[in-house]
Structures are given as structure tokens and as C-alpha cells.
Amino acid sequence: MTIRPLRATHPVLALAVAALAACTAQPHMTDTDTLPQAAAFDVAGMDTSVRPCDDFDRFANGGWKDNNPVPATESRWGAFGILAKENLEVKVKSIIDTLMAREDPPKGSAAQLVGDFYRSFMNTTALEALGATPLQPWMERIDGIQTLQDQAALAGELARLGVPSYIGFQAEADMHNSTMNILYAGQDGLSLGERSYYELTDSTMLHIRQEFVQHVDKMFRLAGLPETGAGQAILGFETGLAKLQLTNVERRDPSIYRKISFDDFAQLAPQHDLALMARSMGVQTDTLLLEDRDYITHASAYLAGTPLAILRTWMKWHFLDTYASTLNEALNAESFRFHGTVMSGTQEQKSRALRALHATDGLLGEPLGKLYAEQYFPAASRKKVEDMIEHVRAVYKEHIQALPWMSEETKAKAQEKLALFTTKIGYPDTWKDYSMVDIRPDALFQNTMNLNAWHAQDNLVRIGQPVDRAEWGMTPQTVNAYYSPTMNEVVFPAGILQPPFFNPEADDAINYGGIIAVIGHELTHGFDDQGAKFDGHGNLVNWWTDSDRANFDSLAQQMISYFDAMEAMPGLYIKGALTVGENIADLGGLTLSYAALQRSLEGKPEPAPIDGYTWQQRFFLGWAQVWRSNIRPEALRRRVEMDPHSPARFRINATLGQFKPFQDAWCPEGDGAMLVPDSARVVIW
Ligand SMILES: [Zn+2]
């Protein structure tokens, strides 16, 4: 939460990739026992006292849910988290242990970088001796700001170190010319993440804001900073800033970005020197893609109308918030109390050793990933997954051809896009060079700063350069997958190609409900509400006829309305418009993988039931097993506000309720609280 490497998933660019799941706050328990090898399906985890079509999540996962409460150190707990825990605490940990056992590794080698970073995280003697003193030179520089010009220069310099300001910059493939990278500029700077946290007036949000004010005040005291009333000042300032920002639903539309010359961009904010800010960050460019010009104009005027004393306090706060976890235990614990407990409901902080693992994986994930891939990804898996993807692609091709709502003209374009999809499986072929980063065993704050600066530089040097198609947006050990609309590619890191997602030992029906549905999910992202606006070459080009696009939008709107009616907890409804892309991908993924399973069985004898369940039923048990989870109410609320994915329970029940083969498999008479009548069914793919 507080270490913010500038990676492809940095929130500056709301559209960078469509991942399978939100970044998993990686999991943990204090014991390090390994997990039992996943059986094909966990029958003991079911609750058969519930009727499957009333609540399939409960039916398939009820026993598991009862026996697997969220651990004190987590905000949610499920298949993703458990696999990620095993991956990190057993596999990545053993790599780190091996690296740390090497004596006198050469400076800049993986063993030196990883070993010394980990040591610096564990070096509590040094951390306590330093206290908040590493902040001092930076706080003095912020205190030295006398003009808005000074503010712009320092804000740019701090952005390079991962400290947010009201505008964020990031280089990515140009959505209008996808072979070249361009600078994107968009809104940033809200400590609570999203404008709804400043605007909603229900008791939960009022409580969060009250806690935030106290938290900021306490952090300033612990850091020995003299400001009083900082919390109220920052909440007041950010509330004003939030009013000027787009909502996360508005940010889903890629067509809001406008290409603008750097000179014109600098003119947008006469009160604040954007050119100076960008150059201080290290940006060199003639053009950029701007998310919302009105925001820049209004926010810069807002900044100019704010007393410099408040801006200085705000900058100090963001610096402190960004680097708290690299300082002494008092600051660290208070930062966790707010971000972990207040915001997400997590009761206890992970042990320092586990936090060291997470931080090392977060900032040096690629050197670790190279070793992870060598040790833990069998070469044979790549071929197997490639075959599965081609299998789903072939089914998708047939489905597109048969769509009743799409014209032949648009179908031809859709087929072209489908044929141009590329894939990445397991791990990258090339690796970044971290050897020049200075990492020392007793300097966590400086190490983190150096790595943040390295990541920022690694990103910004791409501006104006051709896109490197070999580059990955996730490390190999990540338990997740993504679709990139500008690359038109699906990416499956080695981390997700394990049970319960992919289990070479398991029966086919379970794998089709798991990894193959995930593959289908990622492929259909190329055709969701965002992806459908990009062509097969990754350019933002409208390849649809108007009437086909209207048909698609109307189907998407039905999905939005359907999910808008889902109550995640009393009074808190899913945001259908925020989650529509993921919901379409879930329904599409299931549709394609189910069809692929059917096709794989053609001409073969009907598979026998296992544990009394037919192959059709097991397919849906596989899907439910992938998404089984428990979540704390605070975390659930945060996800509903922020996450483009529906909560796991709805990825199971709401999606399956729409899907006719589910009804056929479990309750052909059509009797069940989850089920949608045929007249209200949405069939897109
Ligand atoms: Zn997705």
C-alpha cells in the first residue's frame, strides 16, 4: 500500500491492462506449512444443505467458508490468496534464502540486490536508530518552497520517487499508434483513492474520513513534524481536489484521452508551471495523451488558490505516507492501522519477515522472477497452455461467426482481431537490468527510494521509443493474468498456472471451469466495453458498424443494470458500470470454456460422474472453487467502490445465474433464487 513502484499497473493510467483479479494484497499466515496438493475438487468444502440454484457459492463453498475464516493478517481469503501465499512464502522465500546464503556476491548481482534489500528490511536496529531522520532533508526542502514555481519543481522531483501529486505521468503504448510509446498524463493525488471516499455521507465514509484526519495528525507527530491540524487541512484540500476529478466509471472510456503538444499542455495551467514539473520528473517529450484537460485547468487554479502552507503540508503528507513502511516501527504500525485496519479491516500486521518478502517481491520482483521461472515453471506447461488457448480461440471464432446480433461486416473485423491476438505464457524471454541500483544492507529508506527512481526512469525512457513487445506487465510469480488492449495480447504468468487454476492431475471438467474459463475471460477482454474500442493492432479505431455497436452497447447496458441490482452488503450495491468489462469477460469466459469442453468430448463416451457429479456439474464446481473466498466488510466496501471486478461471490452467483447451461446442469426445472428467466438472459458471446 505504501510502497508504490511505478509499474504498468500504477493507477495513473486507468486503462493499462485488464487483469483477472485486482492486485492481491498478498497473503500470509504465520506458520509456513505447505498447502496440501489440491484435489480435483474439494467435496468436503461444500454445503449440500443449500439448494445449488438458490446460492451456488454457498452450495459449492459453504463448508470451506466456514472452516477458513479470514486470517487476522488478511482482509480477504480465497483461492487466489492461498496460492499466492504458497508461492511467496515457500517458493519465492526459498529463492531469497538461497541468494542470501551466497557469500560476498558481486555488487549488482541478484544475490546482492535481493539479499541486501531483504537485510535492510529486517535490520530493525538500523531502522530504530534512524527513526524519522531519513525524512529530514526532504522535509527541509519542502519547507523551502516559497513560490508555486518552487512547488512545481519539487513536485516533479518527488513524483520520480513515487510520491504522488495532483497529476500523474506514465509512459505506455500510444493507443492511436500502438507500436510507439507516449506519455500519458492524468489525475492523481487522492490519499483515499477515489472521489466517492470524499463525497459519500453515510456513517462508514464519515468514520473513515474522521479516522483519516486523526491518522495524518498522528503520523506528523510520530515523524516529529511541527504542523498542527495537518489532517483537517489535507482532508479539506483533497475534498476540493476530488470534486474536480473524474469518477472511476468515467475513467473507463479510452476515448476521453486527447493528444496534445507539450507546449499546449504547459499552457493549460497558467497558474502552475506544468512544463517545469514534468521536466523535473525527467520527462522529455513533444506530445502527450491527456486524460481530461478541464481537470488540469481547474486543478492548477485550485492549487494556485490554496495557501502555500497547505501545499507544503500536503506534500509532506504524501511523502510520509509513501515511505512510512521504510521507517521505524512506530510510523510503520500507524500506517498499517489506517491502511490495513481502517480501510480494509485487517486485524494484525504481518510479521516483519513476511513484510520483507512482500517488499522484496514488490520492488525486485523481476530478478526474483527469473529464478522463479527457472525453478518452478516446467517447460512442458507452456506448450499445454498454448494448446488450450488455441482451443478456446477456435471456439471463439465459431461463436463470433454465429452471433445473431452482429453483421457480417463487423464479424470480419472481429475475426481479424481474434486472429491477431498474441500470447505470453510463463515468463519473459528477456530481463531488465537492475545491476546499477545501489542497495545496501542498512538503508531501507534509501534503497526503496533508489528502486522507485529506477522504476520511474525505466518507464520514462520509453517515451517516443518503439514499444518493446517482449516486455511483461506482471512478474512470472504473480498469481493473476491480464489482457492488454494496446498490445492485443493475453498474458498468463507462471504463478497462475498451478492448482486450483491449472491442475494437470485434475479431471478435465475442473480445468475447463478453472484455467480455461480464465483464458476465455482474458480473450473476451479484447471485446469488452473498453477492449472493443481497439482494433487487432491495438489502436483506438472504431471497427464496428453503428448498428452493431448499438447492439453491443445495449447488451452491455443490460449487464450493467443486472449487476446494479446486486446488493453486496446491506445498502451497498455493485457498480454495474464500473464492473461491466469484467462481468462481460466472466460470462464470456464461461461461455467459451463450456463450449470448448463440450467440443473436446464430441465422439467420446460420456465421462462418468465423479463424487456423484456429472461432468457438466463439475465444470461449474471448478469455477466456484476458483472464486471461493471470505472477505471482511471493510475490504468488501473498498472493493465495491474501487475494484472493476465484482466481489467473488457475485462472480460465482450472478454470472452463473445468467448462464443457461448452469441451469441445465443443476436445476433443469428452472427453480432457483439465482436464476434469470430466459426472457432476461444476456447472451453476448
Ligand atoms: Zn478481467
XYZ file of C-alpha atoms and ligand atoms in Angstrom:
686
model
C 0.000 0.000 0.000
C 2.717 2.448 0.852
C 5.496 1.311 -1.419
C 4.376 2.471 -4.838
C 6.606 1.202 -7.577
C 5.693 2.895 -10.841
C 4.731 -0.139 -12.823
C 2.281 -0.828 -15.593
C -0.486 -1.145 -13.044
C 0.095 2.256 -11.436
C -3.346 3.848 -11.135
C -2.327 6.915 -13.132
C -3.486 5.114 -16.227
C -6.869 3.587 -15.550
C -6.757 1.579 -18.752
C -3.341 -0.008 -18.736
C -4.384 -3.640 -18.529
C -7.459 -5.684 -17.710
C -6.311 -8.138 -15.086
C -8.132 -11.242 -13.997
C -8.333 -10.052 -10.407
C -7.369 -6.941 -8.515
C -3.783 -6.949 -7.271
C -3.920 -9.427 -4.488
C -2.640 -7.980 -1.318
C -0.503 -10.973 -0.908
C -1.417 -13.341 1.726
C 0.139 -14.824 4.650
C -0.150 -16.847 7.800
C 2.450 -17.104 10.490
C 3.090 -20.806 10.137
C 4.835 -21.872 6.969
C 3.264 -25.263 6.430
C 2.779 -26.009 2.776
C -0.685 -26.456 1.424
C -1.995 -29.888 0.668
C -1.838 -30.656 -3.042
C -5.188 -29.546 -4.400
C -7.556 -32.372 -5.159
C -9.577 -32.025 -8.339
C -12.498 -30.792 -6.370
C -12.903 -30.328 -2.665
C -16.171 -32.134 -1.907
C -15.674 -31.622 1.818
C -15.826 -27.863 1.234
C -19.424 -27.987 0.008
C -22.619 -27.254 1.896
C -25.209 -29.504 0.321
C -27.923 -28.359 2.715
C -28.381 -25.380 0.389
C -30.075 -25.756 -2.990
C -27.463 -25.154 -5.713
C -29.584 -22.743 -7.737
C -30.545 -20.677 -4.696
C -26.945 -19.909 -3.741
C -24.289 -21.788 -5.657
C -21.433 -20.086 -3.827
C -22.777 -21.428 -0.538
C -23.572 -24.840 -2.027
C -20.111 -25.301 -3.567
C -18.034 -23.476 -0.965
C -20.054 -23.263 2.253
C -18.057 -25.845 4.178
C -14.809 -24.299 3.031
C -16.000 -20.818 4.017
C -16.998 -21.973 7.493
C -13.627 -23.605 8.072
C -11.470 -20.902 6.532
C -12.170 -17.581 8.199
C -10.083 -14.647 7.015
C -6.763 -14.837 8.921
C -6.079 -11.889 11.245
C -3.383 -10.603 8.907
C -5.607 -10.594 5.805
C -8.579 -8.607 4.529
C -9.856 -11.463 2.377
C -9.038 -15.104 1.906
C -9.619 -17.420 -1.016
C -8.090 -19.478 -3.802
C -6.016 -16.577 -5.148
C -4.711 -15.636 -1.735
C -3.863 -19.169 -0.708
C -1.976 -19.870 -3.904
C -0.200 -16.521 -3.703
C 0.758 -17.285 -0.105
C 2.276 -20.599 -1.047
C 4.047 -19.039 -3.985
C 5.568 -16.275 -1.930
C 6.188 -17.930 1.388
C 7.508 -21.195 0.109
C 8.843 -20.738 -3.420
C 9.951 -17.110 -3.525
C 11.181 -17.414 0.063
C 13.399 -20.362 -0.804
C 14.902 -18.380 -3.692
C 15.646 -15.490 -1.353
C 17.167 -17.857 1.218
C 19.446 -19.354 -1.421
C 20.533 -15.921 -2.626
C 21.203 -14.765 0.915
C 23.400 -17.768 1.614
C 25.891 -16.701 -1.071
C 28.993 -15.139 0.387
C 30.224 -11.820 -0.999
C 28.053 -11.741 -4.111
C 29.254 -9.221 -6.735
C 27.656 -5.774 -6.431
C 24.616 -5.509 -8.678
C 24.072 -9.274 -8.884
C 20.650 -10.677 -7.999
C 22.129 -12.162 -4.827
C 23.495 -8.791 -3.711
C 20.401 -6.754 -4.641
C 17.843 -9.148 -3.198
C 19.957 -10.154 -0.212
C 20.836 -6.626 0.858
C 17.339 -5.266 0.277
C 15.869 -8.048 2.394
C 18.520 -7.470 5.085
C 17.763 -3.761 5.135
C 14.098 -4.556 5.722
C 14.975 -6.867 8.605
C 17.547 -4.522 10.107
C 15.363 -3.148 12.895
C 18.403 -1.891 14.806
C 19.250 0.468 11.962
C 15.582 1.385 11.422
C 15.008 2.303 15.065
C 18.325 4.161 15.318
C 17.418 6.245 12.268
C 13.805 6.846 13.305
C 12.298 9.528 11.102
C 15.636 11.191 10.333
C 15.814 9.978 6.702
C 12.834 12.263 6.061
C 14.571 15.355 7.349
C 16.388 16.618 4.242
C 13.198 16.157 2.231
C 11.021 17.937 4.781
C 13.519 20.812 4.791
C 13.330 21.034 1.027
C 9.546 21.134 1.190
C 9.767 23.831 3.877
C 11.952 25.775 1.474
C 9.110 26.170 -1.046
C 8.396 29.899 -1.327
C 6.536 30.096 -4.620
C 4.268 27.955 -6.746
C 7.215 27.678 -9.113
C 9.282 26.039 -6.362
C 6.357 23.731 -5.658
C 6.136 22.595 -9.290
C 9.850 21.815 -9.443
C 9.891 19.788 -6.249
C 6.612 18.002 -7.013
C 8.182 16.720 -10.233
C 11.274 15.538 -8.431
C 9.157 13.738 -5.821
C 6.952 12.132 -8.493
C 10.083 10.407 -9.708
C 10.429 8.889 -6.238
C 6.867 7.589 -6.265
C 5.319 10.445 -4.271
C 2.023 11.424 -5.898
C 0.950 14.933 -6.837
C -2.294 16.127 -8.453
C -1.152 14.924 -11.885
C 0.456 11.590 -12.625
C 2.657 10.809 -15.616
C 3.268 7.429 -17.146
C 4.655 6.140 -20.448
C 2.726 3.396 -22.247
C 1.919 2.324 -25.789
C 0.119 5.082 -27.706
C -3.482 3.974 -28.150
C -3.580 5.792 -31.511
C -0.268 4.387 -32.741
C 0.307 1.267 -30.725
C 3.819 0.479 -31.915
C 5.167 3.632 -30.232
C 5.231 4.703 -26.595
C 3.846 8.024 -25.479
C 3.491 9.915 -22.215
C 0.061 9.806 -20.563
C -0.989 12.444 -18.046
C -3.960 12.057 -15.751
C -5.426 12.827 -12.371
C -3.797 11.628 -9.162
C -3.178 12.690 -5.582
C -6.135 11.457 -3.505
C -4.935 9.712 -0.342
C -8.200 7.778 -0.050
C -8.027 6.662 -3.673
C -11.351 7.685 -5.193
C -13.632 10.691 -5.066
C -16.518 8.738 -3.546
C -14.458 8.494 -0.333
C -14.641 12.298 -0.032
C -18.240 12.729 -1.129
C -20.410 9.975 0.314
C -22.015 10.915 3.615
C -23.022 7.532 5.042
C -21.741 6.693 8.511
C -18.966 4.397 7.222
C -17.471 7.080 4.998
C -17.819 9.726 7.729
C -15.962 7.386 10.049
C -13.201 6.753 7.511
C -12.675 10.480 6.982
C -12.591 11.116 10.715
C -10.033 8.327 11.126
C -8.020 9.749 8.244
C -7.730 13.146 9.953
C -6.537 11.533 13.173
C -4.169 9.266 11.285
C -2.487 12.155 9.456
C -2.108 14.105 12.697
C -0.579 11.102 14.395
C 1.847 10.446 11.548
C 3.040 14.057 11.694
C 3.580 13.757 15.460
C 5.443 10.453 15.135
C 7.639 11.908 12.414
C 8.471 14.851 14.664
C 6.960 17.377 12.240
C 5.713 20.623 13.777
C 2.492 21.094 11.764
C -0.698 21.001 13.795
C -4.105 20.434 12.253
C -2.478 18.752 9.245
C -5.182 16.085 8.991
C -8.054 18.540 8.679
C -6.109 20.700 6.239
C -5.311 17.752 3.994
C -8.808 16.329 4.068
C -10.151 19.785 3.189
C -7.686 20.222 0.339
C -8.218 16.755 -1.106
C -12.002 17.071 -0.868
C -11.753 20.127 -3.116
C -9.419 18.278 -5.482
C -11.685 15.224 -5.563
C -14.603 17.351 -6.795
C -12.560 18.199 -9.898
C -11.685 14.594 -10.711
C -13.384 12.053 -12.936
C -15.044 9.059 -11.312
C -13.568 5.621 -11.881
C -16.511 4.876 -14.185
C -15.783 7.937 -16.352
C -12.125 6.890 -16.491
C -13.025 3.596 -18.206
C -13.618 5.316 -21.529
C -10.354 5.339 -23.518
C -11.718 7.898 -25.977
C -11.524 10.658 -23.359
C -7.749 10.885 -23.916
C -6.635 13.667 -26.251
C -3.286 14.074 -27.943
C -1.788 17.455 -27.184
C 1.579 19.091 -27.795
C 3.765 19.553 -24.759
C 3.701 23.330 -25.321
C -0.102 23.398 -25.380
C -0.192 21.191 -22.303
C 2.039 23.668 -20.465
C -0.369 26.484 -21.441
C -3.353 24.695 -19.879
C -2.316 25.750 -16.425
C -1.123 29.343 -16.466
C -1.032 29.357 -12.663
C 1.186 26.311 -12.293
C 4.288 25.532 -14.318
C 3.470 22.086 -15.663
C 6.443 22.121 -18.004
C 8.766 22.621 -15.059
C 7.025 19.909 -13.065
C 7.261 17.388 -15.918
C 10.886 18.218 -16.682
C 11.845 17.923 -13.007
C 10.425 14.446 -13.072
C 12.650 13.650 -16.028
C 10.054 13.854 -18.782
C 11.297 14.721 -22.273
C 8.585 14.845 -24.891
C 6.915 16.938 -27.595
C 3.468 15.390 -27.251
C 1.378 13.511 -24.738
C -2.038 11.973 -24.245
C -4.082 13.907 -21.739
C -6.920 12.318 -19.807
C -9.015 15.408 -19.034
C -7.955 18.926 -19.931
C -10.624 20.570 -17.766
C -9.203 18.816 -14.748
C -5.711 20.191 -15.380
C -7.007 23.721 -15.814
C -9.281 23.627 -12.783
C -6.901 21.738 -10.524
C -3.993 24.076 -11.264
C -6.203 27.077 -10.496
C -7.286 25.328 -7.313
C -3.642 24.816 -6.363
C -2.880 28.460 -7.058
C -5.750 29.491 -4.788
C -4.520 27.318 -1.913
C -2.127 28.808 0.670
C 1.425 27.551 0.145
C 1.497 26.391 3.766
C -1.263 23.871 2.982
C 0.507 22.703 -0.177
C 3.698 22.160 1.797
C 1.801 20.153 4.406
C 0.129 18.122 1.656
C 3.470 17.289 0.028
C 4.967 16.300 3.374
C 1.991 14.058 3.979
C 2.267 12.228 0.669
C 5.981 11.773 1.197
C 5.435 10.387 4.676
C 2.592 8.128 3.512
C 4.677 6.770 0.617
C 7.729 5.980 2.735
C 6.224 5.122 6.159
C 6.845 1.413 5.793
C 10.571 2.065 5.289
C 10.934 3.937 8.597
C 10.751 2.947 12.259
C 8.171 0.622 13.782
C 6.010 3.401 15.257
C 5.387 5.006 11.852
C 5.034 1.651 10.228
C 2.449 0.436 12.728
C 0.350 3.586 12.472
C 0.434 3.411 8.688
C -0.805 -0.176 8.871
C -3.501 0.758 11.408
C -5.048 3.144 8.911
C -4.438 1.460 5.544
C -4.757 -2.100 6.813
C -7.317 -1.948 9.584
C -9.470 1.141 8.993
C -9.575 0.873 5.213
C -9.571 -2.920 4.762
C -10.471 -4.459 8.118
C -7.188 -6.384 8.516
C -6.680 -7.011 12.221
C -2.984 -7.682 12.542
C 0.051 -6.680 10.586
C 2.111 -9.466 9.025
C 5.384 -10.363 10.683
C 8.381 -8.295 9.639
C 9.871 -11.290 7.844
C 6.749 -11.616 5.698
C 6.618 -7.911 5.023
C 10.257 -8.136 3.948
C 9.278 -10.871 1.495
C 6.422 -8.798 0.086
C 8.517 -5.673 -0.238
C 11.387 -7.537 -1.916
C 8.980 -9.222 -4.299
C 7.256 -5.888 -4.986
C 10.404 -3.914 -5.812
C 12.801 -6.607 -7.080
C 10.152 -8.944 -8.497
C 11.874 -9.346 -11.828
C 15.297 -10.615 -10.675
C 13.392 -12.958 -8.348
C 11.036 -13.933 -11.154
C 13.876 -15.020 -13.397
C 14.988 -17.546 -10.774
C 11.391 -18.498 -10.012
C 10.737 -19.295 -13.663
C 13.875 -21.425 -13.897
C 12.945 -23.449 -10.843
C 9.183 -23.682 -10.840
C 7.806 -23.483 -14.373
C 8.050 -26.771 -16.237
C 8.840 -26.213 -19.918
C 6.037 -28.604 -20.860
C 3.450 -26.309 -19.289
C 3.988 -23.593 -21.887
C 3.007 -25.908 -24.719
C -0.015 -27.202 -22.822
C -1.271 -23.700 -22.145
C -0.626 -22.648 -25.750
C -2.755 -25.547 -26.916
C -5.537 -24.592 -24.517
C -5.501 -21.001 -25.766
C -5.693 -22.124 -29.402
C -8.564 -24.403 -28.483
C -10.507 -21.500 -26.936
C -9.620 -19.235 -29.847
C -11.071 -21.756 -32.290
C -14.311 -21.915 -30.300
C -14.476 -18.120 -30.094
C -14.073 -17.940 -33.865
C -17.142 -20.123 -34.356
C -19.141 -18.207 -31.787
C -18.414 -14.871 -33.434
C -19.448 -16.287 -36.791
C -22.769 -17.418 -35.317
C -23.646 -14.219 -33.400
C -27.205 -13.141 -34.202
C -26.627 -9.512 -33.208
C -23.512 -8.768 -35.288
C -23.367 -8.027 -39.035
C -21.083 -9.879 -41.448
C -19.051 -6.728 -41.928
C -18.239 -6.362 -38.221
C -17.759 -10.108 -37.833
C -14.973 -9.998 -40.416
C -13.227 -7.297 -38.375
C -13.773 -9.180 -35.128
C -12.262 -12.297 -36.684
C -9.289 -10.284 -37.814
C -8.780 -9.036 -34.269
C -9.168 -12.511 -32.805
C -6.596 -13.900 -35.244
C -4.108 -11.170 -34.267
C -4.225 -11.917 -30.527
C -0.792 -12.851 -29.230
C 0.047 -14.703 -26.046
C 2.693 -14.713 -23.360
C 2.959 -17.710 -21.108
C 5.064 -18.352 -18.046
C 7.862 -15.802 -18.063
C 9.590 -13.255 -20.313
C 12.424 -14.107 -22.688
C 14.366 -11.004 -21.752
C 15.008 -9.486 -18.339
C 15.628 -5.978 -17.138
C 18.997 -4.970 -15.789
C 18.903 -3.785 -12.171
C 22.656 -4.024 -11.664
C 23.190 -0.255 -11.369
C 20.758 0.193 -8.466
C 22.596 0.945 -5.242
C 21.207 -1.311 -2.490
C 22.745 -1.533 0.994
C 22.007 -3.787 3.945
C 21.326 -0.933 6.386
C 19.430 1.657 4.339
C 15.828 0.600 3.675
C 14.570 4.140 3.080
C 17.287 4.964 0.565
C 17.056 1.523 -1.062
C 13.326 1.972 -1.621
C 13.878 5.451 -2.988
C 16.558 4.167 -5.360
C 14.295 1.398 -6.614
C 11.324 3.735 -7.058
C 13.557 6.102 -9.031
C 14.828 3.180 -11.106
C 11.262 2.091 -11.946
C 10.276 5.675 -12.831
C 13.297 6.049 -15.092
C 12.681 2.650 -16.677
C 9.194 3.853 -17.539
C 10.014 7.380 -18.717
C 12.883 6.438 -21.050
C 10.314 4.732 -23.261
C 8.663 7.999 -24.261
C 8.892 8.326 -28.029
C 10.503 4.898 -28.356
C 9.070 1.851 -30.125
C 7.042 -0.465 -27.885
C 9.018 -3.454 -26.693
C 6.619 -6.285 -27.390
C 8.707 -8.665 -25.295
C 8.044 -6.710 -22.124
C 5.755 -8.067 -19.410
C 3.397 -6.117 -17.134
C 3.435 -8.749 -14.384
C 6.235 -10.785 -12.850
C 6.311 -14.572 -13.504
C 5.446 -15.394 -9.882
C 2.243 -13.293 -9.952
C -0.992 -15.220 -9.408
C -3.021 -13.307 -11.980
C -3.376 -12.819 -15.735
C -4.127 -9.863 -17.998
C -5.200 -8.616 -21.385
C -3.515 -5.557 -22.847
C -5.699 -3.705 -25.385
C -2.800 -1.803 -26.988
C -0.753 -4.992 -27.427
C -3.817 -7.159 -28.174
C -2.208 -9.860 -26.107
C -3.159 -12.175 -23.261
C -0.567 -12.880 -20.607
C -0.504 -15.816 -18.199
C 2.348 -15.677 -15.680
C 3.708 -18.960 -14.336
C 2.153 -18.128 -10.944
C -1.423 -18.772 -12.090
C -0.590 -21.958 -13.998
C -0.908 -24.094 -10.864
C -3.755 -25.745 -8.942
C -6.553 -24.920 -8.403
C -6.483 -22.917 -11.667
C -4.495 -25.406 -13.706
C -4.054 -28.922 -12.430
C -2.668 -31.454 -14.903
C -3.780 -34.176 -12.459
C -7.369 -32.995 -12.272
C -10.303 -34.099 -14.339
C -10.909 -32.036 -17.499
C -14.195 -30.555 -16.347
C -12.485 -28.911 -13.378
C -9.677 -27.452 -15.533
C -12.187 -26.124 -18.061
C -14.060 -24.417 -15.209
C -10.714 -23.062 -13.957
C -7.826 -22.103 -16.226
C -9.723 -22.447 -19.500
C -12.501 -20.166 -18.285
C -9.702 -17.780 -17.241
C -8.258 -17.959 -20.767
C -11.713 -17.286 -22.201
C -12.112 -14.407 -19.758
C -8.889 -12.783 -20.994
C -9.688 -13.333 -24.679
C -13.106 -11.715 -24.350
C -11.494 -8.649 -22.736
C -10.450 -7.814 -26.274
C -14.163 -7.350 -26.925
C -15.450 -5.877 -23.663
C -16.701 -2.277 -23.238
C -13.105 -0.972 -23.395
C -11.348 -3.635 -25.474
C -13.957 -3.487 -28.232
C -12.826 0.072 -28.982
C -9.351 -1.141 -30.021
C -8.569 -2.932 -33.270
C -6.411 -6.023 -33.711
C -3.269 -3.880 -33.870
C -4.024 -2.232 -30.540
C -5.173 1.103 -31.959
C -8.206 3.010 -30.773
C -10.120 2.672 -34.019
C -13.826 2.129 -34.429
C -14.176 -1.049 -36.469
C -17.865 -1.529 -35.727
C -20.833 -0.522 -37.810
C -23.067 1.892 -35.905
C -25.886 -0.589 -35.557
C -23.601 -3.389 -34.326
C -22.063 -1.057 -31.792
C -25.559 -0.039 -30.657
C -26.468 -3.721 -30.276
C -23.354 -4.358 -28.225
C -23.926 -1.284 -26.060
C -27.476 -2.377 -25.408
C -26.297 -5.833 -24.287
C -23.628 -4.213 -22.102
C -26.296 -1.934 -20.637
C -28.362 -4.984 -19.686
C -25.339 -6.372 -17.855
C -24.878 -3.022 -16.095
C -28.498 -2.964 -14.912
C -28.331 -6.603 -13.853
C -25.278 -6.038 -11.650
C -26.511 -2.655 -10.378
C -29.268 -4.585 -8.608
C -26.816 -6.833 -6.715
C -26.532 -5.919 -3.053
C -23.006 -6.714 -1.811
C -23.916 -5.857 1.779
C -26.912 -4.061 3.246
C -27.335 -0.809 1.334
C -24.157 -1.287 -0.746
C -24.793 -2.176 -4.386
C -22.305 -3.270 -7.028
C -21.431 -0.527 -9.523
C -22.590 -2.132 -12.743
C -20.885 0.460 -14.926
C -17.542 0.075 -13.141
C -17.545 -3.721 -13.327
C -19.174 -4.237 -16.729
C -15.945 -5.133 -18.546
C -15.056 -7.824 -16.026
C -18.617 -9.121 -15.825
C -18.801 -9.470 -19.604
C -15.432 -11.242 -19.516
C -16.597 -13.661 -16.811
C -19.777 -14.562 -18.664
C -17.921 -14.746 -21.989
C -15.115 -16.817 -20.487
C -17.568 -19.348 -19.109
C -19.451 -19.473 -22.394
C -16.322 -20.203 -24.404
C -14.767 -22.676 -21.991
C -18.009 -24.598 -21.597
C -18.338 -24.855 -25.377
C -14.683 -25.922 -25.598
C -15.300 -28.662 -23.037
C -18.336 -29.897 -24.937
C -16.353 -29.973 -28.141
C -13.479 -31.873 -26.506
C -15.938 -34.617 -25.583
C -17.500 -34.978 -29.025
C -17.329 -38.530 -30.285
C -16.119 -39.820 -26.954
C -18.014 -41.829 -24.373
C -19.843 -39.724 -21.789
C -17.442 -39.203 -18.844
C -18.593 -40.956 -15.683
C -19.780 -38.941 -12.689
C -17.168 -38.239 -10.013
C -18.328 -37.963 -6.391
C -21.840 -38.198 -7.781
C -21.486 -35.110 -10.002
C -21.758 -35.095 -13.778
C -19.057 -33.500 -15.926
C -21.381 -30.566 -16.589
C -21.836 -30.060 -12.861
C -18.121 -30.398 -12.168
C -17.364 -27.652 -14.668
C -19.355 -25.219 -12.514
C -17.848 -26.564 -9.307
C -14.439 -25.793 -10.853
C -15.474 -22.178 -11.476
C -16.886 -21.791 -7.971
C -13.749 -23.249 -6.457
C -11.503 -20.724 -8.216
C -13.510 -17.820 -6.773
C -14.285 -19.132 -3.308
C -13.363 -16.604 -0.669
C -14.175 -14.876 2.582
C -13.831 -11.115 2.885
C -14.033 -8.552 5.678
C -16.801 -5.946 5.402
C -14.322 -3.048 5.211
C -12.480 -4.716 2.342
C -15.730 -5.565 0.597
C -16.794 -1.927 0.720
C -13.434 -0.769 -0.612
C -13.619 -3.232 -3.498
C -17.147 -2.218 -4.398
C -16.019 1.415 -4.554
C -12.703 0.860 -6.335
C -12.358 -2.527 -7.997
C -13.502 -3.094 -11.593
C -14.120 -6.738 -10.632
C -17.334 -7.766 -8.888
C -16.879 -9.335 -5.441
C -16.045 -13.043 -5.739
C -19.455 -14.203 -4.502
C -21.087 -12.390 -7.433
C -18.541 -13.622 -9.931
C -19.974 -17.008 -8.997
C -23.677 -16.452 -8.371
C -24.561 -13.508 -10.589
C -22.596 -14.825 -13.550
C -23.847 -18.398 -13.282
C -27.421 -17.185 -12.791
C -27.213 -15.707 -16.299
C -25.772 -18.815 -17.911
C -28.281 -21.307 -19.305
C -26.013 -24.392 -19.198
C -25.678 -23.839 -15.457
C -29.418 -24.114 -15.046
C -29.490 -27.175 -17.313
C -26.776 -28.857 -15.245
C -28.157 -28.153 -11.795
C -31.878 -27.408 -11.911
C -33.369 -28.022 -15.321
C -36.818 -27.217 -13.980
C -35.641 -23.625 -13.606
C -36.418 -23.262 -9.933
C -33.833 -21.245 -8.007
C -33.334 -17.803 -6.476
C -30.173 -17.121 -8.521
C -31.639 -17.914 -11.905
C -32.532 -15.378 -14.546
C -35.589 -16.188 -16.672
C -34.888 -16.831 -20.357
C -36.545 -13.523 -21.239
C -33.979 -11.580 -19.172
C -30.916 -13.577 -20.125
C -27.996 -11.667 -21.627
C -26.055 -13.611 -24.231
C -23.161 -11.649 -25.713
C -20.604 -14.226 -26.823
Zn -10.506 -9.458 -16.305
